[in-house]
Each structure stands twice: as C-alpha cells, then as structure tokens.
Amino acid sequence: MATAFSRLALLRPRTLDEALRLLRDDGPLVPLAGCTDLYVGLHFGTVPERRFLDLSGLRALRGLRLRRDTLVIGALTTYTELIRSPLVRRRLPMLAEASRWVGSAQIQNRGTLGGNVANASPAGDALPVLSVAGAVIVLRSVRGERRVPFGSFYTGYRQTAMRPDELIVAVEVPPVEDRQWFRKVGTRAAQAISKVVMAGVRAPHPAIALGSVAPTVVRVPRTEAVLAGGGTIAQAQAVLADEIQPIDDLRSTAAYRRRVSANLLAQFWSETGRSAVRRSAAIRQGVS
Ligand SMILES: Cc1cc2nc3c(=O)[nH]c(=O)nc-3n(C[C@H](O)[C@H](O)[C@H](O)COP(=O)(O)OP(=O)(O)OC[C@H]3O[C@@H](n4cnc5c(N)ncnc54)[C@H](O)[C@@H]3O)c2cc1C
C-alpha cells in the first residue's frame, strides 16, 4: 500500500564531515533531527522532498558546555536535556522554562533546539529566549564555519540565512546579565502552539522579544527604549501595539494577540522589578 511515507530515502552519516559532504555532493537533502516538525509536514503532504539526512548519529552536534563564558548548546540538544541541565538552569533559566512548555514529554524527549531554530516558525517557543539572550547561530558547511547573530538569522516568514549545504551545529549564548522572564499563552498547558510567546531580560537595557505576532519572532526596540527611558507601562504598551503585526489565524485573532502582548509586557515589567524580586526572595526564605 502506498502511504505518505513510501519512497522516502534516509541517508545516515556517521560523522559531521560525512554529513556535510553528502549535503554538498548528494543534495538536495533535508536534514532530519528529532523529526517532530518534519513528521507533521510529511503526514499532511506539505513536505514535498523525498530524501533526508539523518543527523541523529552525529556526536559533534550533541552536548552542552561552557567555553570560557559562553554557553554552547549542540544543535541536537533536546528540550528534556535543556530542562535537566544544571548549566542551563543556572545561566539561562528562561530557556529551561520555555522548554517545559513545549508540546508534551514525548515532544520534549525528541524535539531539538536546532530543529526549533531551523524550522523558523514565528511561534517557536525557544526563539524569543534566544533573541533576548543575544544568541549566535553556528552554521557549518564543507567550506567552513560561520556565526550568524540571532537578529540576522531570519530573513522573512519561514526564511533563514542558512544555505542549502549548511547545518546548524550549535547555538552560542553569552552571559545574560540580569533577571530573565518567559511566558507562553496557548489554548492549554500542553500540546498547544503559542498564541503569543514573550521573553524578556530586565537590565542593563530591557530586551523584549515576542513570537506569533509577526512573520518572524521579533525584538521590539522602540518599546524597550520607552522602558529604558523611564516611561510608564501604558506608554510602552501603546508603542508595542504599533510595533507588532499580529494576524487572525486558526489559533487566535489579531485583537486578542494585541491585548495579550500588552498584558504580558506589564507582567514582565512588574515581576522583574526590584520590589517584586525582593518580595519573591523573601517568600523563598520564609519571610512574609
Ligand atoms: C505535537 C507537537 C507539539 C509541538 N509543540 C511545540 C511547542 O509547544 N512549541 C514549539 O516551539 N514547537 C512545538 N512543536 C514543534 C517541534 O517539536 C519543535 O519545533 C522542535 O524543536 C523541532 O525539532 P526537531 O528536532 O524535531 O526538528 P525536525 O522535525 O527534525 O526538523 C525541523 C526542521 O529543521 C531542520 N533541521 C533540524 N535540525 C537541523 C540542523 N541541525 N541544521 C539544519 N537544519 C535542521 C529540518 O530540516 C526541518 O526543516 C510541536 C510539534 C508537535 C508534533
């Protein structure tokens, strides 16, 4: 019986060099990591390609480590690994938090950070975090390695700066100086694509990024400037409304996304303020 999965070819390189040579010489090939996004596309017939490059055997794309002060996250790192990693919990708790909200335990066990970045969905939950953290995407081809700042990686709706012969090998995250914040709003707590997702870092200059409100995940520099300059939250919300371009689609409406974005901005600002942080520290210490 012919199915959507008939006549597919899967190439299984054992080393990164072999994978990169196959991409150059034997393409076009679609890289395949946890397959959680690709499987859906294959099932619904939106992935026309028939030949795939299985990355799962590539040890060079695995693991989390500190290189001097930079957190280096291998592209094949799964959400479960991010949630469990003491390094991530200490240095980038908003990424551990975002990972807890992805799909379900099954998706967290298979889905990878590299896949979330490469899939280029404006709703990708890890992406606002990488944006405000000033992450760098590390790309490799047989020609060598290049580093693309997160802010230059997406060139349009589901378009990236990645070339067909390149793979994401890692994501590098510099130290994040201040309080981190993440919140996803979806239809329910699990298995829900976000209606709006936001990540923020409070200081030294507020950094705020949102997903599901524009063709790509976006930073909102004019809103950030209002808050940095001591403007009120109402002023910042008014600027934010002008800075995002949400649409109506099957998951939500533009009006709802605007309202929720404004509410999340206020929540971010109040929950990361000095008094709020002092209050929660006191609560943690059992002082009321
Ligand atoms: C039921 C379900 C629930 C989900 N829930 C969420 C959610 O809550 N939040 C969310 O953000 N996402 C969610 N997703 C989407 C998906 O799980 C994530 O985007 C995941 O991170 C994709 O990783 P993967 O390894 O499975 O990617 P794959 O499906 O293997 O690949 C995705 C894309 O990235 C490319 N790719 C993968 N790795 C590389 C690489 N190293 N270099 C170059 N290209 C690469 C592939 O060619 C493909 O185009 C959900 C998916 C499902 C099926």
mmCIF file of N, CA and C in Angstrom, residues 5 15 71 80-81 91 120 126 134 147 180 182 202 207 225 229 234:
data_model
loop_
_atom_site.group_PDB
_atom_site.id
_atom_site.type_symbol
_atom_site.label_atom_id
_atom_site.label_comp_id
_atom_site.label_asym_id
_atom_site.label_seq_id
_atom_site.Cartn_x
_atom_site.Cartn_y
_atom_site.Cartn_z
ATOM 1 N N PHE A 5 4.570 7.980 3.424
ATOM 2 C CA PHE A 5 5.961 7.727 3.767
ATOM 3 C C PHE A 5 6.639 6.746 2.802
ATOM 4 N N THR A 15 29.583 10.773 10.675
ATOM 5 C CA THR A 15 30.352 11.908 11.185
ATOM 6 C C THR A 15 29.811 13.188 10.559
ATOM 7 N N LEU A 71 27.893 29.880 26.782
ATOM 8 C CA LEU A 71 27.198 28.589 26.859
ATOM 9 C C LEU A 71 27.018 28.074 25.433
ATOM 10 N N THR A 80 14.238 18.058 26.829
ATOM 11 C CA THR A 80 14.419 17.354 28.107
ATOM 12 C C THR A 80 15.825 17.597 28.641
ATOM 13 N N GLU A 81 16.805 17.565 27.745
ATOM 14 C CA GLU A 81 18.184 17.828 28.192
ATOM 15 C C GLU A 81 18.330 19.273 28.675
ATOM 16 N N ARG A 91 22.361 29.380 34.187
ATOM 17 C CA ARG A 91 22.765 30.507 33.332
ATOM 18 C C ARG A 91 21.625 31.062 32.482
ATOM 19 N N ALA A 120 12.066 27.663 11.814
ATOM 20 C CA ALA A 120 11.781 29.074 11.521
ATOM 21 C C ALA A 120 10.304 29.443 11.659
ATOM 22 N N ALA A 126 11.347 28.498 21.769
ATOM 23 C CA ALA A 126 12.710 28.813 22.233
ATOM 24 C C ALA A 126 13.235 30.110 21.613
ATOM 25 N N GLY A 134 20.740 37.302 23.102
ATOM 26 C CA GLY A 134 21.835 37.665 22.189
ATOM 27 C C GLY A 134 22.563 36.442 21.652
ATOM 28 N N ARG A 147 29.274 32.299 11.947
ATOM 29 C CA ARG A 147 28.398 32.587 13.087
ATOM 30 C C ARG A 147 27.452 33.709 12.705
ATOM 31 N N GLN A 180 15.674 37.256 34.095
ATOM 32 C CA GLN A 180 15.111 36.697 32.863
ATOM 33 C C GLN A 180 13.648 36.341 33.097
ATOM 34 N N PHE A 182 10.013 34.535 31.043
ATOM 35 C CA PHE A 182 9.426 33.854 29.877
ATOM 36 C C PHE A 182 7.963 33.552 30.171
ATOM 37 N N ARG A 202 15.659 42.071 31.951
ATOM 38 C CA ARG A 202 15.335 43.392 32.505
ATOM 39 C C ARG A 202 16.415 44.457 32.245
ATOM 40 N N ALA A 207 15.463 44.002 27.233
ATOM 41 C CA ALA A 207 15.416 43.291 25.946
ATOM 42 C C ALA A 207 14.124 42.480 25.948
ATOM 43 N N ALA A 225 13.004 50.967 24.368
ATOM 44 C CA ALA A 225 13.553 52.304 24.622
ATOM 45 C C ALA A 225 12.651 53.103 25.564
ATOM 46 N N GLY A 229 13.972 54.419 29.135
ATOM 47 C CA GLY A 229 13.980 55.853 29.408
ATOM 48 C C GLY A 229 13.076 56.248 30.567
ATOM 49 N N ALA A 234 2.007 52.114 30.471
ATOM 50 C CA ALA A 234 0.961 52.456 29.489
ATOM 51 C C ALA A 234 1.591 53.036 28.219
#
